[in-house]
Structures are given as structure tokens and as C-alpha cells.
Short mmCIF file of C-alpha atoms and ligand atoms in Angstrom, two decimals:
data_model
loop_
_atom_site.label_atom_id
_atom_site.label_comp_id
_atom_site.label_asym_id
_atom_site.label_seq_id
_atom_site.Cartn_x
_atom_site.Cartn_y
_atom_site.Cartn_z
CA MET A 1 0.04 -10.20 9.28
CA GLY A 2 -3.30 -8.85 8.19
CA LYS A 3 -3.61 -5.30 6.89
CA LYS A 4 -3.84 -2.19 9.03
CA VAL A 5 -5.62 0.93 8.16
CA THR A 6 -5.81 4.15 10.10
CA VAL A 7 -8.57 6.81 9.75
CA VAL A 8 -7.57 10.19 11.20
CA GLY A 9 -10.65 12.20 12.31
CA ALA A 10 -13.64 10.45 13.83
CA GLY A 11 -16.20 13.04 12.64
CA PHE A 12 -19.03 12.06 10.25
CA TYR A 13 -16.56 11.29 7.37
CA GLY A 14 -14.10 9.51 9.39
CA SER A 15 -16.48 7.37 11.45
CA THR A 16 -18.52 6.23 8.45
CA THR A 17 -15.30 5.40 6.53
CA ALA A 18 -14.10 3.26 9.49
CA GLN A 19 -17.39 1.58 9.49
CA ARG A 20 -17.25 0.69 5.80
CA LEU A 21 -13.67 -0.48 6.06
CA ALA A 22 -14.47 -2.75 9.10
CA GLU A 23 -17.52 -4.20 7.27
CA TYR A 24 -15.42 -5.12 4.24
CA ASP A 25 -13.78 -7.63 6.74
CA VAL A 26 -10.58 -7.49 4.74
CA PHE A 27 -8.49 -5.61 7.30
CA GLU A 28 -7.08 -6.86 10.56
CA THR A 29 -7.36 -3.65 12.25
CA VAL A 30 -8.94 -0.29 11.62
CA VAL A 31 -7.52 2.48 13.88
CA LEU A 32 -9.76 5.53 14.36
CA THR A 33 -8.25 8.74 15.83
CA ASP A 34 -9.50 12.19 16.86
CA ILE A 35 -8.37 14.88 19.04
CA ILE A 36 -11.68 14.73 21.11
CA GLU A 37 -11.20 12.91 24.20
CA GLY A 38 -13.07 9.51 24.25
CA LYS A 39 -14.87 9.81 20.97
CA PRO A 40 -12.83 7.51 18.87
CA ALA A 41 -12.79 4.97 21.82
CA GLY A 42 -16.44 5.11 22.06
CA LEU A 43 -17.16 4.84 18.28
CA ALA A 44 -14.72 1.89 18.11
CA LEU A 45 -16.56 0.05 20.99
CA ASP A 46 -19.72 0.71 19.36
CA LEU A 47 -18.52 -0.54 16.05
CA ASN A 48 -16.86 -3.58 17.53
CA GLN A 49 -20.08 -4.46 19.25
CA SER A 50 -21.81 -4.55 15.74
CA ARG A 51 -19.35 -7.54 14.64
CA PRO A 52 -21.45 -10.44 15.59
CA ILE A 53 -24.49 -8.90 13.77
CA GLU A 54 -22.64 -7.65 10.64
CA GLY A 55 -20.40 -10.68 10.64
CA PHE A 56 -16.86 -9.18 10.45
CA GLU A 57 -13.76 -10.00 12.48
CA THR A 58 -11.81 -6.89 11.82
CA LYS A 59 -11.00 -5.06 15.12
CA VAL A 60 -11.50 -1.32 15.50
CA VAL A 61 -9.37 0.61 17.79
CA GLY A 62 -10.24 4.20 18.81
CA VAL A 63 -7.41 6.55 20.10
CA THR A 64 -7.44 10.06 21.12
CA THR A 65 -4.24 12.15 19.96
CA GLY A 66 -2.86 15.11 21.49
CA ALA A 67 -1.36 18.36 20.10
CA GLY A 68 2.26 16.92 20.81
CA GLY A 69 1.61 13.74 18.79
CA GLU A 70 0.60 11.71 21.91
CA GLY A 71 -1.34 8.51 21.00
CA TYR A 72 0.15 8.32 17.47
CA GLU A 73 1.99 5.13 18.37
CA ALA A 74 -1.31 3.43 17.70
CA ILE A 75 -0.89 4.01 13.93
CA GLU A 76 2.46 2.29 13.74
CA GLY A 77 2.65 -0.33 11.03
CA SER A 78 -0.38 1.05 9.10
CA ASP A 79 -0.46 0.09 5.52
CA LEU A 80 -2.79 2.88 4.80
CA VAL A 81 -3.82 6.16 6.36
CA VAL A 82 -7.01 8.07 5.44
CA ILE A 83 -6.95 11.66 6.62
CA THR A 84 -10.26 13.07 7.27
CA ALA A 85 -9.35 15.66 9.97
CA GLY A 86 -10.63 19.28 9.39
CA LEU A 87 -13.57 21.35 9.39
CA PRO A 88 -16.44 20.69 6.94
CA ARG A 89 -18.32 23.46 5.01
CA LYS A 90 -21.35 25.32 6.29
CA PRO A 91 -24.03 26.58 3.88
CA GLY A 92 -22.66 29.31 1.42
CA MET A 93 -19.12 28.43 2.02
CA SER A 94 -16.68 27.20 -0.68
CA ARG A 95 -14.20 24.48 -0.19
CA MET A 96 -11.51 27.11 -0.41
CA ASP A 97 -12.87 28.89 2.65
CA LEU A 98 -11.51 26.09 4.60
CA LEU A 99 -7.97 26.45 3.25
CA GLU A 100 -6.07 28.10 6.12
CA VAL A 101 -7.82 26.25 9.13
CA ASN A 102 -7.56 22.86 7.53
CA ALA A 103 -3.97 23.46 6.28
CA LYS A 104 -2.79 23.62 9.88
CA ILE A 105 -4.75 20.62 10.78
CA VAL A 106 -3.49 18.53 7.85
CA ARG A 107 -0.05 19.58 8.15
CA GLY A 108 0.11 18.52 11.90
CA VAL A 109 -1.51 15.13 11.08
CA ALA A 110 0.86 14.52 8.08
CA GLU A 111 3.96 15.18 10.08
CA ASN A 112 2.73 12.58 12.70
CA VAL A 113 1.90 9.98 9.96
CA ALA A 114 5.29 10.40 8.32
CA LYS A 115 6.84 9.76 11.79
CA TYR A 116 4.72 6.87 13.01
CA ALA A 117 3.64 5.22 9.70
CA PRO A 118 6.50 6.02 7.28
CA ASN A 119 5.71 3.30 4.83
CA ALA A 120 1.85 4.04 4.60
CA VAL A 121 -0.02 5.05 1.51
CA VAL A 122 -2.04 8.14 2.35
CA ILE A 123 -5.46 8.93 1.17
CA VAL A 124 -6.57 12.58 1.80
CA VAL A 125 -10.15 13.58 1.86
CA SER A 126 -9.99 16.88 3.82
CA ASN A 127 -11.05 20.01 1.90
CA PRO A 128 -10.01 21.92 -0.12
CA LEU A 129 -9.13 18.48 -1.52
CA ASP A 130 -6.45 19.25 -4.26
CA GLU A 131 -4.57 21.59 -1.96
CA MET A 132 -4.70 19.36 1.12
CA THR A 133 -3.39 16.47 -0.99
CA ALA A 134 -0.43 18.53 -2.22
CA LEU A 135 0.20 19.74 1.39
CA ALA A 136 0.10 16.28 2.88
CA GLN A 137 2.70 15.05 0.30
CA ALA A 138 4.85 18.01 1.06
CA ALA A 139 4.50 17.54 4.84
CA THR A 140 5.13 13.73 4.78
CA GLY A 141 7.93 13.93 2.32
CA PHE A 142 6.44 10.67 1.00
CA PRO A 143 7.02 9.73 -2.81
CA ARG A 144 4.12 11.30 -4.63
CA HIS A 145 2.69 8.00 -5.77
CA ARG A 146 2.12 7.19 -2.04
CA VAL A 147 -0.04 10.27 -1.41
CA LEU A 148 -3.40 10.68 -3.25
CA GLY A 149 -6.77 12.37 -2.70
CA GLN A 150 -10.36 11.23 -2.90
CA ALA A 151 -12.57 13.11 -5.11
CA GLY A 152 -13.19 11.70 -8.45
CA VAL A 153 -14.74 8.42 -7.14
CA LEU A 154 -17.34 10.62 -5.28
CA ASP A 155 -17.84 13.20 -8.16
CA THR A 156 -18.24 10.32 -10.64
CA ALA A 157 -20.69 8.44 -8.25
CA ARG A 158 -22.81 11.63 -8.11
CA PHE A 159 -22.86 11.97 -11.82
CA THR A 160 -23.87 8.36 -12.31
CA HIS A 161 -26.58 8.51 -9.67
CA PHE A 162 -28.14 11.60 -11.44
CA VAL A 163 -27.93 9.95 -14.87
CA ALA A 164 -29.54 6.73 -13.70
CA ASP A 165 -32.16 8.52 -11.66
CA GLU A 166 -33.14 10.79 -14.77
CA LEU A 167 -33.27 7.77 -17.11
CA GLY A 168 -34.83 5.34 -14.54
CA VAL A 169 -32.16 2.67 -15.12
CA PRO A 170 -29.94 0.80 -12.73
CA VAL A 171 -26.81 2.56 -11.59
CA ARG A 172 -24.82 -0.42 -12.83
CA SER A 173 -25.81 0.23 -16.36
CA VAL A 174 -24.26 3.84 -16.29
CA LYS A 175 -20.72 4.73 -16.51
CA THR A 176 -19.60 8.31 -16.06
CA LEU A 177 -16.33 10.06 -15.54
CA THR A 178 -15.15 13.47 -14.07
CA LEU A 179 -11.69 14.67 -13.97
CA GLY A 180 -9.99 17.88 -12.87
CA SER A 181 -10.33 19.53 -9.45
CA HIS A 182 -12.75 18.80 -6.71
CA GLY A 183 -14.39 22.18 -6.93
CA ASP A 184 -15.23 24.88 -9.52
CA THR A 185 -13.00 23.50 -12.07
CA MET A 186 -14.31 19.92 -11.91
CA VAL A 187 -14.37 18.51 -15.46
CA PRO A 188 -17.25 16.03 -16.12
CA VAL A 189 -16.32 14.16 -19.11
CA PRO A 190 -19.58 13.37 -21.15
CA SER A 191 -17.81 11.97 -24.07
CA GLN A 192 -16.63 8.90 -21.78
CA CYS A 193 -20.15 8.41 -20.37
CA THR A 194 -22.25 5.48 -21.43
CA VAL A 195 -25.54 3.95 -20.58
CA ASP A 196 -25.60 0.11 -21.33
CA GLY A 197 -22.66 0.77 -23.48
CA LYS A 198 -24.35 3.52 -25.64
CA PRO A 199 -22.96 6.97 -25.64
CA LEU A 200 -24.72 9.20 -23.11
CA SER A 201 -25.57 11.78 -25.82
CA ASP A 202 -27.54 9.01 -27.73
CA VAL A 203 -29.93 8.52 -24.92
CA MET A 204 -30.14 12.03 -23.22
CA PRO A 205 -30.63 15.54 -24.77
CA ALA A 206 -27.65 17.82 -24.56
CA ALA A 207 -29.44 20.32 -22.39
CA LYS A 208 -30.27 17.59 -19.89
CA ILE A 209 -26.63 16.41 -19.81
CA GLU A 210 -25.51 19.92 -19.23
CA GLU A 211 -27.98 20.37 -16.34
CA ILE A 212 -26.64 17.15 -14.77
CA VAL A 213 -23.05 18.15 -15.40
CA THR A 214 -23.77 21.45 -13.38
CA ARG A 215 -25.61 19.52 -10.63
CA THR A 216 -22.65 17.07 -10.28
CA ARG A 217 -20.25 20.04 -10.11
CA ASN A 218 -22.33 21.48 -7.22
CA GLY A 219 -23.15 18.06 -5.78
CA GLY A 220 -21.40 18.76 -2.47
CA ALA A 221 -22.90 22.25 -1.96
CA GLU A 222 -26.40 20.84 -2.68
CA VAL A 223 -26.04 18.41 0.29
CA VAL A 224 -24.45 21.08 2.59
CA ALA A 225 -27.38 23.44 1.84
CA LEU A 226 -29.78 20.70 3.01
CA LEU A 227 -27.74 19.42 6.10
CA LYS A 228 -26.92 23.04 7.20
CA THR A 229 -24.54 21.74 9.97
CA GLY A 230 -21.80 19.92 7.91
CA SER A 231 -21.07 18.30 4.56
CA ALA A 232 -21.80 14.99 2.91
CA TYR A 233 -20.34 11.79 4.24
CA TYR A 234 -22.13 8.60 3.11
CA ALA A 235 -20.99 8.83 -0.50
CA PRO A 236 -17.71 10.41 0.32
CA SER A 237 -16.83 7.59 2.81
CA ALA A 238 -17.94 4.99 0.37
CA ALA A 239 -15.47 6.41 -2.19
CA ALA A 240 -12.51 6.69 0.32
CA ALA A 241 -13.07 3.28 1.68
CA ARG A 242 -13.34 1.82 -1.87
CA MET A 243 -9.90 3.35 -2.71
CA ALA A 244 -8.42 2.13 0.47
CA ARG A 245 -9.66 -1.42 -0.38
CA ALA A 246 -8.16 -1.31 -3.77
CA ILE A 247 -4.91 -0.32 -2.49
CA ALA A 248 -4.94 -2.78 0.51
CA GLU A 249 -5.81 -5.64 -2.13
CA ASP A 250 -3.22 -4.45 -4.70
CA SER A 251 -6.09 -4.71 -7.04
CA GLY A 252 -4.90 -2.72 -10.04
CA GLU A 253 -8.44 -1.22 -10.49
CA VAL A 254 -8.59 2.09 -12.31
CA TRP A 255 -10.49 4.93 -10.48
CA PRO A 256 -10.62 8.73 -10.78
CA VAL A 257 -8.55 10.09 -8.04
CA CYS A 258 -6.53 13.08 -7.20
CA ALA A 259 -2.86 12.10 -8.24
CA TRP A 260 0.38 13.63 -9.12
CA VAL A 261 0.44 14.27 -12.88
CA ASP A 262 3.76 14.23 -14.64
CA GLY A 263 3.45 14.61 -18.27
CA GLU A 264 0.10 12.95 -18.94
CA TYR A 265 -2.21 15.09 -21.08
CA GLY A 266 0.63 17.36 -21.56
CA ILE A 267 0.29 18.59 -17.97
CA SER A 268 3.07 18.33 -15.27
CA GLY A 269 3.93 19.08 -11.75
CA VAL A 270 0.41 19.21 -10.14
CA TYR A 271 -2.09 17.16 -8.10
CA LEU A 272 -5.09 16.77 -10.39
CA GLY A 273 -8.18 14.47 -10.68
CA VAL A 274 -7.24 11.86 -13.29
CA LEU A 275 -7.73 8.11 -13.77
CA ALA A 276 -5.26 6.07 -11.97
CA GLU A 277 -4.38 2.41 -11.58
CA LEU A 278 -4.30 1.58 -7.78
CA GLY A 279 -2.22 -0.83 -6.01
CA ALA A 280 -0.16 -1.51 -2.88
CA THR A 281 2.31 1.25 -3.81
CA GLY A 282 -0.58 3.75 -4.12
CA VAL A 283 -0.87 5.16 -7.56
CA ARG A 284 0.76 2.60 -9.87
CA ARG A 285 0.24 4.85 -12.87
CA VAL A 286 -1.93 7.61 -14.28
CA VAL A 287 -4.11 6.37 -17.04
CA GLU A 288 -4.84 8.68 -19.96
CA THR A 289 -8.25 8.54 -21.46
CA PRO A 290 -9.34 10.01 -24.81
CA LEU A 291 -10.78 13.55 -24.38
CA THR A 292 -12.50 15.86 -26.75
CA ASP A 293 -10.65 19.24 -27.45
CA SER A 294 -12.89 21.01 -25.15
CA GLU A 295 -12.63 18.52 -22.40
CA LEU A 296 -8.79 18.57 -22.72
CA ALA A 297 -8.94 22.40 -22.67
CA ALA A 298 -11.03 22.28 -19.32
CA LEU A 299 -8.59 19.83 -17.89
CA LYS A 300 -5.65 22.08 -18.56
CA GLU A 301 -7.57 25.03 -17.25
CA ALA A 302 -8.29 23.09 -14.00
CA ALA A 303 -4.53 22.14 -13.75
CA GLU A 304 -3.57 25.79 -13.78
CA ALA A 305 -6.27 26.88 -11.42
CA VAL A 306 -5.06 24.28 -8.80
CA ARG A 307 -1.37 24.63 -9.52
CA SER A 308 -1.12 28.20 -8.20
CA LYS A 309 -3.19 27.34 -5.14
CA GLN A 310 -1.14 24.26 -4.46
CA SER A 311 2.04 26.38 -4.46
CA ASP A 312 0.39 28.78 -2.02
CA VAL A 313 -0.28 25.91 0.55
CA ALA A 314 3.44 25.41 1.02
CA GLY A 315 3.52 28.55 3.06
CA LEU A 316 0.57 27.66 5.22
N1 APR B 401 -6.40 15.36 14.42
C1 APR B 401 -7.41 14.35 14.30
N2 APR B 401 -8.67 14.83 14.24
C2 APR B 401 -9.03 16.12 14.24
C3 APR B 401 -7.89 17.06 14.14
C4 APR B 401 -6.55 16.58 14.34
N3 APR B 401 -5.58 17.55 14.37
N4 APR B 401 -8.57 18.34 14.01
C5 APR B 401 -9.79 18.15 13.95
N5 APR B 401 -10.08 16.75 14.05
C6 APR B 401 -11.44 16.14 14.00
C7 APR B 401 -12.60 16.82 14.64
O1 APR B 401 -12.40 16.69 16.01
C8 APR B 401 -13.81 16.17 14.05
O2 APR B 401 -14.27 15.07 14.97
O3 APR B 401 -11.97 16.02 12.52
C9 APR B 401 -13.30 15.54 12.72
C10 APR B 401 -14.05 16.34 11.55
O4 APR B 401 -15.27 15.74 11.69
P1 APR B 401 -16.74 16.63 11.17
O5 APR B 401 -16.63 18.00 11.75
O6 APR B 401 -17.78 15.72 11.35
O7 APR B 401 -16.34 16.77 9.59
P2 APR B 401 -16.60 15.65 8.44
O8 APR B 401 -17.92 15.76 7.92
O9 APR B 401 -16.06 14.39 8.98
O10 APR B 401 -15.54 16.21 7.34
C11 APR B 401 -14.16 16.01 7.47
O11 APR B 401 -13.76 15.93 4.99
O12 APR B 401 -15.30 16.29 3.23
C12 APR B 401 -14.33 16.86 4.13
O13 APR B 401 -14.83 19.20 4.00
C13 APR B 401 -14.82 18.06 4.78
O14 APR B 401 -12.52 18.92 5.50
C14 APR B 401 -13.81 18.13 5.90
C15 APR B 401 -13.41 16.70 6.34
#
């Protein structure tokens, strides 16, 4: 049997994620769900009609789900579930402003995922990301390695794009890294960044690196301010789909993701942005990377900032 992946939420993030997953042509089925009547079915029909042109065989199935869990039978047997349900930001909002409303949505979705796809690996992308990942794990009751969040792949891609653009080099010659939270305590890690294998600090002045680090930290808000009606989805969906593919293919690739940290970096008991090896079981292991003293201090600060907020979501 081929692999089955479900994307919950057929808004901008969910529909573009479903498209990318289908176009990879490695899944047998992509299920796309939403609470809006007809929308997921319409998008699925449209995506399926692109198959002869794009040349993929994956079938997309669109399903409207009800408040009582109606329709969720369609996700049965999913190897993976990507949760994109929830409101996006408007200009001037922080991701934390979405906490209460998205907590209710993500909890409801997670409970249905636990019921209908009890063996799935869950990738959470709804914001605020670190809190929603912790909440989804609590609400599903899944082992922590089977619930992870998407943030670092996106934040790192933004960082890489800015560096490549500034230097006028191909994105493939740039390697960057961000750890920490998907928010104010994001920890860009310049000491691990390279351009054609050379340290970033050798090819870019410190002030420019700092400017790019700040722009990366505000990367989502910059797009929200321009769009005015929602948040980014092309780069975010590329990130989520890539993680889903690594897990579906049991690839062992190492990506920065929001994962449960249990002793690594001297930090325990919190979902945090770290490097992790991905495979069929979700997070195979957290991979520690060398950090400078100030980067490690910033990572510990990020862990404490999200720890208290993650314990708060248990009551939402
Ligand atoms: N089950 C399924 N879908 C839901 C539910 C639910 N319980 N509640 C809301 N949705 C759907 C909405 O109907 C909408 O179609 O989630 C979709 C969200 O889509 P958009 O408003 O377009 O938002 P999007 O840009 O996709 O962002 C989704 O990702 O990046 C984060 O902050 C962002 O939390 C937001 C999420």
C-alpha cells in the first residue's frame, strides 16, 4: 500500500501544502480537509485535474468535516497528518495573539486525529507554533517523537534566501541555521552559517549579518504586513511538505524542526526548535550542533520562554 498523508485545513497554507505533496508523486493519497462545506472537495477536484499536466498519479481527496468529527473517517490509515487549521495573523498581530482561538481549533483537530489516525506522525504548523505543537501532543496522547512542528525549515530558508540575495550567490551555496522558538526568541545561529563552505563571518560584515538575523526573526511579519489579509504560505508549505516527505520516505535527513527536547543542550521537557533526524517514526533523534556561548545562552532563554507558555496551553 502506498503512503497516505492528510492535510487538515484547506486555507492558503493547507492547499499549497497539499499541492506540493501531490506534485512530489510519492504518496498514493493526499486527503485535504476543512470545515468549510465544499471547499476541500473543490480544491481536490482542481488539483486532480492538474495531474495530466504536472504528471503525477497521487490522488487528492477533499473532505468537509463537522464539529462532531463527521467526515474524519476519510483520514483513517494516514501515515502522516499535517495540521494547518487555525487563523493566520493580520498586520500588527503577533503569533501569540492567535493562542486562544487556535488552541481550541487545534485541540479539536488533534482529538479526531488520535481517534481516526492513531498511528500517524503529526506535523503541526498552526501558530503560535511551539505552543500548538505541545498542545497537539497532549491532545493526541501520541509519543512525543511522533508529534513535531514546522518552523526551523522555514526560518532557515528565509535566512538562506536573505544571505544569498545580499551576496548575489546561488541559494544552494549558502547554509544557515535557526534554532529556538518560532517567534521573538528565534535563535539564528551565524556560527553555523557558511557560504561555499566558508564561514559567513568571513564573507559578510558583522553589521550586515545582524541586519539579516533581525529580518529573519521578523520574516513572517514582513510578509503579513505586505499581504494585509493573511500570512505567508509558499515558503511555509514548502517547508511542511519537505518534512512530510522526509518522514514518509524514512530518509534520516536532518532538518531544524520543533521537537521535544530531553536533555540535549542541557535543556529538558520542552518543545523547541532544534536539529532533528527525521524518519518513519517522526523524530528519530535530536541532533546537537556546536554553539557559541551566546548562542547556547539564547537557546536556553528561548526554552524558558516557551516552557511557561507551553504549560499554559494545557488549560486552553
Ligand atoms: N478543522 C479544519 N479546518 C479548520 C478548522 C477545523 N476545526 N478551523 C478552521 N479551519 C480552516 C479554515 O476554515 C481555513 O480554511 O483552516 C483554514 C485556515 O486557512 P487560512 O485562513 O487561509 O490560513 P493559512 O494561511 O492557511 O494559515 C493557517 O498556519 O501559518 C499558520 O498562523 C497560520 O495558524 C495559521 C495556519
